[in-house]
Amino acid sequence: MREELIAAIAEELGIEIDPTNTSCLCRVIYSATGKMALTSLWDCPENGEAISIQHFKKRAEEMLNAYLVIEPSIKNCFLQNIKSLSEEIYNIYRRNGFFYHSKYHLTPAVPKKSGTENCILYRGIDPMKKVHMSGLGMYELSKASKDRESVANMFGLQTQSMQDFLQSILKLGEWTRIDWPRDAQFLRTKPPFSRGYWQENPDREDQVSLARYGFPRKIYVFYRYKEDCFWQKQIPEWLVNDIRCVGQPSDGEYRRIASALLYMKHKLPPITTQVKRDIVQIRLGYRLPPAEEDFFKLYSWPINYDISTLTPQVFCREMSMNVYPIFEQTLETIGYQFL
């Protein structure tokens, strides 16, 4: 009975099931939890208001606990991290525009769809609609209608190539000489990037690179070495701020600039993939900019479910083979290389 129920859930979500494979069972439970959390957006509280943020998170926790009762063999994968996982599910949906905020309450986003001729991606649809899932993202294998949006527009992804993007922002501002303050950090432009993305010493070359300094808010600047001195050009704050971040400010958008600089230097690591039946394991060589990372996380499963700030699960994830071509094509258009 237990195996039949999990198999029925997997079939409804379009996820291949192997009752003996822990990773496979985790994928089913993770996706099912996300979908059931989304259905809470259509709940109708007695006061007639939209549901609260806590209501959404609580539904995710309740459903995950319920699924773990049905499938106790994978409890160790989730049990210590249920609250962290519900927070992760909430943030992935929030950052990808699945609902609107209004005084700590949530309402469903306007229904939208995008994709290719063979695969439609959905957001804000009726929770009773039967769709497949890859990670927390919903899709359907069918011929997409002509009124669909582009994937980039629907999820707020970069539309310019890295080269065009970099050239456009390099036109801003003026070059001025600088003596570096003590707290200055400089973009690491040569691997291994596992040592961190920043280094203490600047590159002494005429090629443009990236630096940052200041406290508590860092100032980001382009810099280069010319005529025996360093020159800088300040980058507008709005180009490095992650506008999807709630609470403390985040400068995660610097990764968009850093990736473009490394691309132009032919130093941006490729994205490697490994196909496992109907699943593609994707391993990043360099962390994606915020919007592209959000899209990546939406349509993929983490390798393990220890979700925390120390293990954000952003470099290696698994994605349905049905959705992967859309992800690959979208990032290749920007300039990323897949191997």
Coordinates of C-alpha atoms in Angstrom, one line a residue:
M1 CA 0.0 0.0 0.0
R2 CA 2.8 2.4 0.9
E3 CA 4.7 1.8 -2.3
E4 CA 1.6 2.1 -4.3
L5 CA 0.8 5.5 -2.9
I6 CA 4.3 6.8 -3.5
A7 CA 4.2 5.4 -7.0
A8 CA 0.8 7.1 -7.7
I9 CA 2.3 10.5 -6.5
A10 CA 5.4 10.0 -8.7
E11 CA 3.2 9.1 -11.7
E12 CA 1.1 12.2 -11.2
L13 CA 4.2 14.4 -11.0
G14 CA 5.9 12.7 -14.0
I15 CA 8.9 11.5 -11.9
E16 CA 10.4 8.1 -12.5
I17 CA 10.1 6.0 -9.3
D18 CA 12.4 3.3 -8.0
P19 CA 11.3 2.2 -4.5
T20 CA 14.8 1.0 -3.7
N21 CA 16.5 4.3 -4.7
T22 CA 16.7 6.8 -1.8
S23 CA 17.5 9.7 -4.1
C24 CA 14.5 8.9 -6.3
L25 CA 12.2 8.8 -3.3
C26 CA 13.5 12.1 -2.0
R27 CA 12.9 13.7 -5.4
V28 CA 9.2 12.6 -5.3
I29 CA 8.7 13.8 -1.7
Y30 CA 10.4 17.2 -2.3
S31 CA 8.3 18.0 -5.4
A32 CA 5.1 16.8 -3.8
T33 CA 5.7 18.9 -0.8
G34 CA 6.3 22.0 -2.9
K35 CA 3.1 21.5 -4.9
M36 CA 1.0 21.0 -1.8
A37 CA 2.5 24.1 -0.3
L38 CA 1.4 26.0 -3.4
T39 CA -2.1 24.8 -3.1
S40 CA -2.3 26.6 0.3
L41 CA -2.4 29.9 -1.7
W42 CA -5.9 29.1 -2.7
D43 CA -7.1 28.5 0.9
C44 CA -9.8 30.9 2.1
P45 CA -9.3 32.0 5.7
E46 CA -12.5 32.8 7.6
N47 CA -11.7 36.6 7.7
G48 CA -11.6 36.6 3.9
E49 CA -7.9 37.8 3.8
A50 CA -5.2 36.1 1.8
I51 CA -3.2 33.4 3.5
S52 CA -0.2 34.4 5.8
I53 CA 3.4 33.5 5.0
Q54 CA 3.4 31.3 8.1
H55 CA 0.4 29.4 6.7
F56 CA 2.3 28.6 3.5
K57 CA 5.4 27.4 5.4
K58 CA 3.3 25.4 7.9
R59 CA 1.6 23.6 5.0
A60 CA 5.0 22.6 3.6
E61 CA 6.1 21.3 7.0
E62 CA 2.8 19.4 7.6
M63 CA 3.0 17.8 4.1
L64 CA 6.6 16.8 4.5
N65 CA 6.0 15.2 7.8
A66 CA 3.0 13.4 6.4
Y67 CA 5.0 12.0 3.5
L68 CA 7.7 10.9 5.8
V69 CA 5.2 8.9 7.8
I70 CA 4.2 7.2 4.5
E71 CA 7.9 6.7 3.5
P72 CA 9.9 6.4 6.7
S73 CA 12.9 4.9 5.0
I74 CA 14.1 8.5 4.0
K75 CA 13.4 10.2 7.3
N76 CA 17.1 10.7 7.9
C77 CA 17.4 12.7 4.7
F78 CA 14.8 15.3 5.9
L79 CA 14.0 15.0 9.6
Q80 CA 16.6 17.4 11.0
N81 CA 15.9 20.1 8.4
I82 CA 12.1 20.3 8.0
K83 CA 11.9 24.0 9.0
S84 CA 15.0 24.9 6.9
L85 CA 13.4 23.0 3.9
S86 CA 10.1 24.8 4.3
E87 CA 11.9 28.1 4.3
E88 CA 13.8 27.1 1.2
I89 CA 10.7 26.1 -0.6
Y90 CA 9.0 29.4 0.3
N91 CA 12.0 31.4 -0.9
I92 CA 12.4 29.6 -4.2
Y93 CA 8.8 30.2 -5.0
R94 CA 8.9 33.8 -3.8
R95 CA 12.1 34.6 -5.8
N96 CA 10.6 33.1 -8.9
G97 CA 7.4 35.2 -8.7
F98 CA 4.8 32.5 -7.7
F99 CA 2.9 34.8 -5.4
Y100 CA 2.5 38.5 -4.3
H101 CA 3.2 39.9 -0.9
S102 CA 0.8 42.2 0.9
K103 CA 1.4 43.0 4.7
Y104 CA 2.7 39.5 5.5
H105 CA 0.1 37.8 3.3
L106 CA 0.4 36.0 0.0
T107 CA -1.8 35.8 -3.0
P108 CA -1.3 33.7 -6.2
A109 CA 0.5 35.3 -9.1
V110 CA -1.2 35.8 -12.4
P111 CA -1.0 32.6 -14.5
K112 CA 1.8 32.6 -17.0
K113 CA 3.4 30.1 -19.3
S114 CA 6.6 29.9 -21.3
G115 CA 8.8 27.2 -22.8
T116 CA 9.4 25.6 -26.2
E117 CA 7.2 23.8 -28.8
N118 CA 7.6 20.6 -26.8
C119 CA 7.6 21.7 -23.2
I120 CA 5.6 24.3 -21.4
L121 CA 6.7 25.9 -18.1
Y122 CA 3.9 27.2 -15.8
R123 CA 3.5 29.7 -13.0
G124 CA 0.4 30.7 -11.0
I125 CA -1.8 28.0 -12.5
D126 CA -4.8 26.2 -10.9
P127 CA -3.3 23.8 -8.3
M128 CA -5.7 21.1 -9.5
K129 CA -4.2 21.1 -13.0
K130 CA -2.3 17.9 -13.6
V131 CA 1.3 18.9 -14.4
H132 CA 4.7 17.3 -14.2
M133 CA 7.4 18.6 -11.9
S134 CA 11.2 19.0 -12.0
G135 CA 12.3 20.1 -8.6
L136 CA 9.7 22.6 -7.5
G137 CA 9.0 23.8 -11.1
M138 CA 5.9 22.8 -13.0
Y139 CA 5.8 21.8 -16.7
E140 CA 3.8 19.9 -19.3
L141 CA 4.9 18.0 -22.3
S142 CA 2.8 19.3 -25.1
K143 CA 2.8 21.7 -28.0
A144 CA 3.1 25.2 -26.5
S145 CA 0.6 27.8 -27.7
K146 CA 1.6 30.9 -29.6
D147 CA 0.7 33.2 -26.7
R148 CA 3.5 32.0 -24.4
E149 CA 6.2 34.3 -23.0
S150 CA 9.9 33.8 -23.5
V151 CA 11.5 31.9 -20.6
A152 CA 13.8 34.9 -20.0
N153 CA 10.9 37.4 -19.7
M154 CA 8.8 35.1 -17.5
F155 CA 11.6 34.5 -14.9
G156 CA 13.5 37.8 -15.3
L157 CA 16.6 36.2 -16.8
Q158 CA 19.4 37.9 -18.6
T159 CA 18.6 38.5 -22.3
Q160 CA 21.9 40.1 -23.4
S161 CA 25.0 38.1 -24.2
M162 CA 27.8 38.4 -21.6
Q163 CA 29.8 40.4 -24.1
D164 CA 27.0 42.9 -24.8
F165 CA 26.1 43.2 -21.2
L166 CA 29.7 44.0 -20.1
Q167 CA 30.2 46.5 -23.0
S168 CA 27.0 48.3 -22.0
I169 CA 27.9 48.9 -18.4
L170 CA 31.5 49.8 -19.2
K171 CA 30.2 52.9 -20.9
L172 CA 29.0 54.2 -17.6
G173 CA 31.0 56.6 -15.5
E174 CA 34.6 57.9 -15.8
W175 CA 38.0 56.4 -15.0
T176 CA 39.8 58.0 -12.1
R177 CA 43.1 57.1 -10.4
I178 CA 43.0 55.3 -7.1
D179 CA 45.3 54.3 -4.2
W180 CA 43.6 51.1 -2.8
P181 CA 42.3 51.2 0.7
R182 CA 43.3 48.5 3.1
D183 CA 40.0 46.6 2.9
A184 CA 40.1 46.4 -0.9
Q185 CA 39.5 43.0 -2.5
F186 CA 40.0 42.0 -6.1
L187 CA 38.3 39.5 -8.3
R188 CA 40.2 36.2 -8.7
T189 CA 40.5 35.8 -12.5
K190 CA 42.4 32.6 -12.6
P191 CA 41.4 29.1 -11.2
P192 CA 41.1 27.4 -8.9
F193 CA 38.0 29.4 -7.9
S194 CA 37.5 26.9 -5.0
R195 CA 39.9 29.2 -3.1
G196 CA 37.2 31.9 -3.2
Y197 CA 36.2 34.5 -5.7
W198 CA 38.3 37.3 -4.2
Q199 CA 42.0 37.9 -3.6
E200 CA 44.1 40.4 -1.7
N201 CA 46.3 41.7 -4.5
P202 CA 45.2 43.4 -7.7
D203 CA 46.1 42.2 -11.2
R204 CA 48.6 44.5 -12.8
E205 CA 47.4 44.5 -16.3
D206 CA 45.5 46.8 -18.6
Q207 CA 42.6 44.4 -18.9
V208 CA 39.5 45.5 -17.0
S209 CA 38.7 43.6 -13.8
L210 CA 36.5 44.0 -10.7
A211 CA 37.3 45.2 -7.1
R212 CA 35.3 46.1 -4.0
Y213 CA 36.0 48.0 -0.8
G214 CA 34.2 49.8 2.0
F215 CA 32.2 49.0 5.1
P216 CA 29.4 48.2 5.9
R217 CA 28.2 48.6 2.3
K218 CA 30.8 47.7 -0.3
I219 CA 31.5 49.8 -3.3
Y220 CA 32.1 47.9 -6.5
V221 CA 34.4 49.3 -9.2
F222 CA 36.0 48.3 -12.4
Y223 CA 39.7 48.6 -12.3
R224 CA 42.8 48.4 -14.6
Y225 CA 46.5 49.1 -14.4
K226 CA 47.8 51.6 -16.9
E227 CA 50.6 54.2 -17.0
D228 CA 52.1 52.7 -13.8
C229 CA 49.0 53.3 -11.7
F230 CA 45.6 51.9 -11.0
W231 CA 42.4 53.4 -12.4
Q232 CA 38.9 52.7 -11.2
K233 CA 35.4 53.3 -12.5
Q234 CA 32.6 53.0 -9.9
I235 CA 29.7 50.6 -10.8
P236 CA 26.2 52.0 -9.9
E237 CA 24.8 50.3 -6.8
W238 CA 21.7 49.1 -8.6
L239 CA 23.8 46.9 -10.9
V240 CA 25.2 44.9 -7.9
N241 CA 22.1 44.8 -5.7
D242 CA 20.0 41.6 -5.6
I243 CA 16.5 43.2 -5.7
R244 CA 14.9 39.8 -4.9
C245 CA 16.6 39.7 -1.5
V246 CA 14.3 40.5 1.5
G247 CA 15.7 41.8 4.7
Q248 CA 19.4 42.6 4.7
P249 CA 20.8 44.1 1.4
S250 CA 22.5 41.6 -0.8
D251 CA 25.1 42.4 -3.5
G252 CA 24.8 39.0 -5.3
E253 CA 24.4 40.7 -8.7
Y254 CA 28.1 41.3 -8.7
R255 CA 28.3 37.7 -10.0
R256 CA 26.7 38.7 -13.2
I257 CA 29.5 41.2 -13.8
A258 CA 32.2 38.8 -12.6
S259 CA 31.0 36.0 -14.9
A260 CA 31.0 38.4 -17.9
L261 CA 34.6 39.5 -17.1
L262 CA 35.8 35.9 -16.8
Y263 CA 34.0 35.0 -20.0
M264 CA 35.8 37.8 -21.8
K265 CA 39.1 36.6 -20.4
H266 CA 38.2 33.0 -21.4
K267 CA 38.4 31.9 -17.8
L268 CA 34.8 31.2 -17.0
P269 CA 34.5 27.5 -16.0
P270 CA 32.1 25.4 -18.0
I271 CA 29.0 23.7 -16.7
T272 CA 29.4 20.0 -16.8
T273 CA 26.5 17.5 -17.0
Q274 CA 26.0 13.8 -16.5
V275 CA 22.9 11.9 -17.7
K276 CA 21.3 9.3 -15.4
R277 CA 18.3 7.8 -17.2
D278 CA 15.7 10.6 -17.1
I279 CA 17.7 12.8 -14.8
V280 CA 20.6 15.2 -15.7
Q281 CA 23.1 16.0 -13.0
I282 CA 24.3 19.6 -13.5
R283 CA 27.5 20.8 -11.9
L284 CA 28.4 24.5 -12.1
G285 CA 32.0 25.7 -12.3
Y286 CA 31.1 29.2 -11.1
R287 CA 28.1 30.3 -9.1
L288 CA 25.3 31.8 -11.3
P289 CA 23.9 35.3 -10.9
P290 CA 20.7 35.5 -8.7
A291 CA 17.9 35.3 -11.3
E292 CA 19.6 32.4 -13.2
E293 CA 20.3 30.7 -9.9
D294 CA 16.7 31.1 -8.8
F295 CA 15.5 29.5 -12.1
F296 CA 18.1 26.7 -11.7
K297 CA 16.9 25.9 -8.2
L298 CA 13.2 26.1 -9.2
Y299 CA 13.5 23.4 -11.8
S300 CA 16.0 21.1 -10.1
W301 CA 16.4 18.9 -7.0
P302 CA 19.2 19.3 -4.5
I303 CA 21.7 16.4 -4.3
N304 CA 21.1 16.3 -0.6
Y305 CA 18.5 18.0 1.6
D306 CA 20.7 19.5 4.3
I307 CA 19.5 23.0 3.4
S308 CA 21.3 25.8 5.3
T309 CA 23.3 28.9 4.7
L310 CA 26.5 26.8 5.1
T311 CA 25.3 24.3 2.4
P312 CA 23.1 26.4 0.0
Q313 CA 23.0 23.6 -2.6
V314 CA 23.7 25.9 -5.6
F315 CA 26.6 24.2 -7.4
C316 CA 25.4 20.7 -8.1
R317 CA 21.7 19.7 -8.6
E318 CA 19.6 17.3 -10.7
M319 CA 17.0 18.2 -13.3
S320 CA 14.4 16.4 -15.4
M321 CA 15.7 15.5 -18.9
N322 CA 12.4 17.0 -20.2
V323 CA 13.2 20.5 -18.8
Y324 CA 17.0 20.4 -19.2
P325 CA 17.1 21.5 -22.9
I326 CA 15.3 24.7 -21.9
F327 CA 17.8 25.4 -19.1
E328 CA 20.8 24.7 -21.4
Q329 CA 19.5 26.8 -24.3
T330 CA 18.7 29.7 -22.0
L331 CA 22.1 29.8 -20.5
E332 CA 24.0 29.1 -23.8
T333 CA 22.3 32.2 -25.2
I334 CA 23.9 34.3 -22.5
G335 CA 27.3 32.7 -23.2
Y336 CA 27.7 29.8 -20.8
Q337 CA 29.4 26.7 -22.1
F338 CA 28.1 23.2 -21.3
L339 CA 30.1 20.0 -21.4

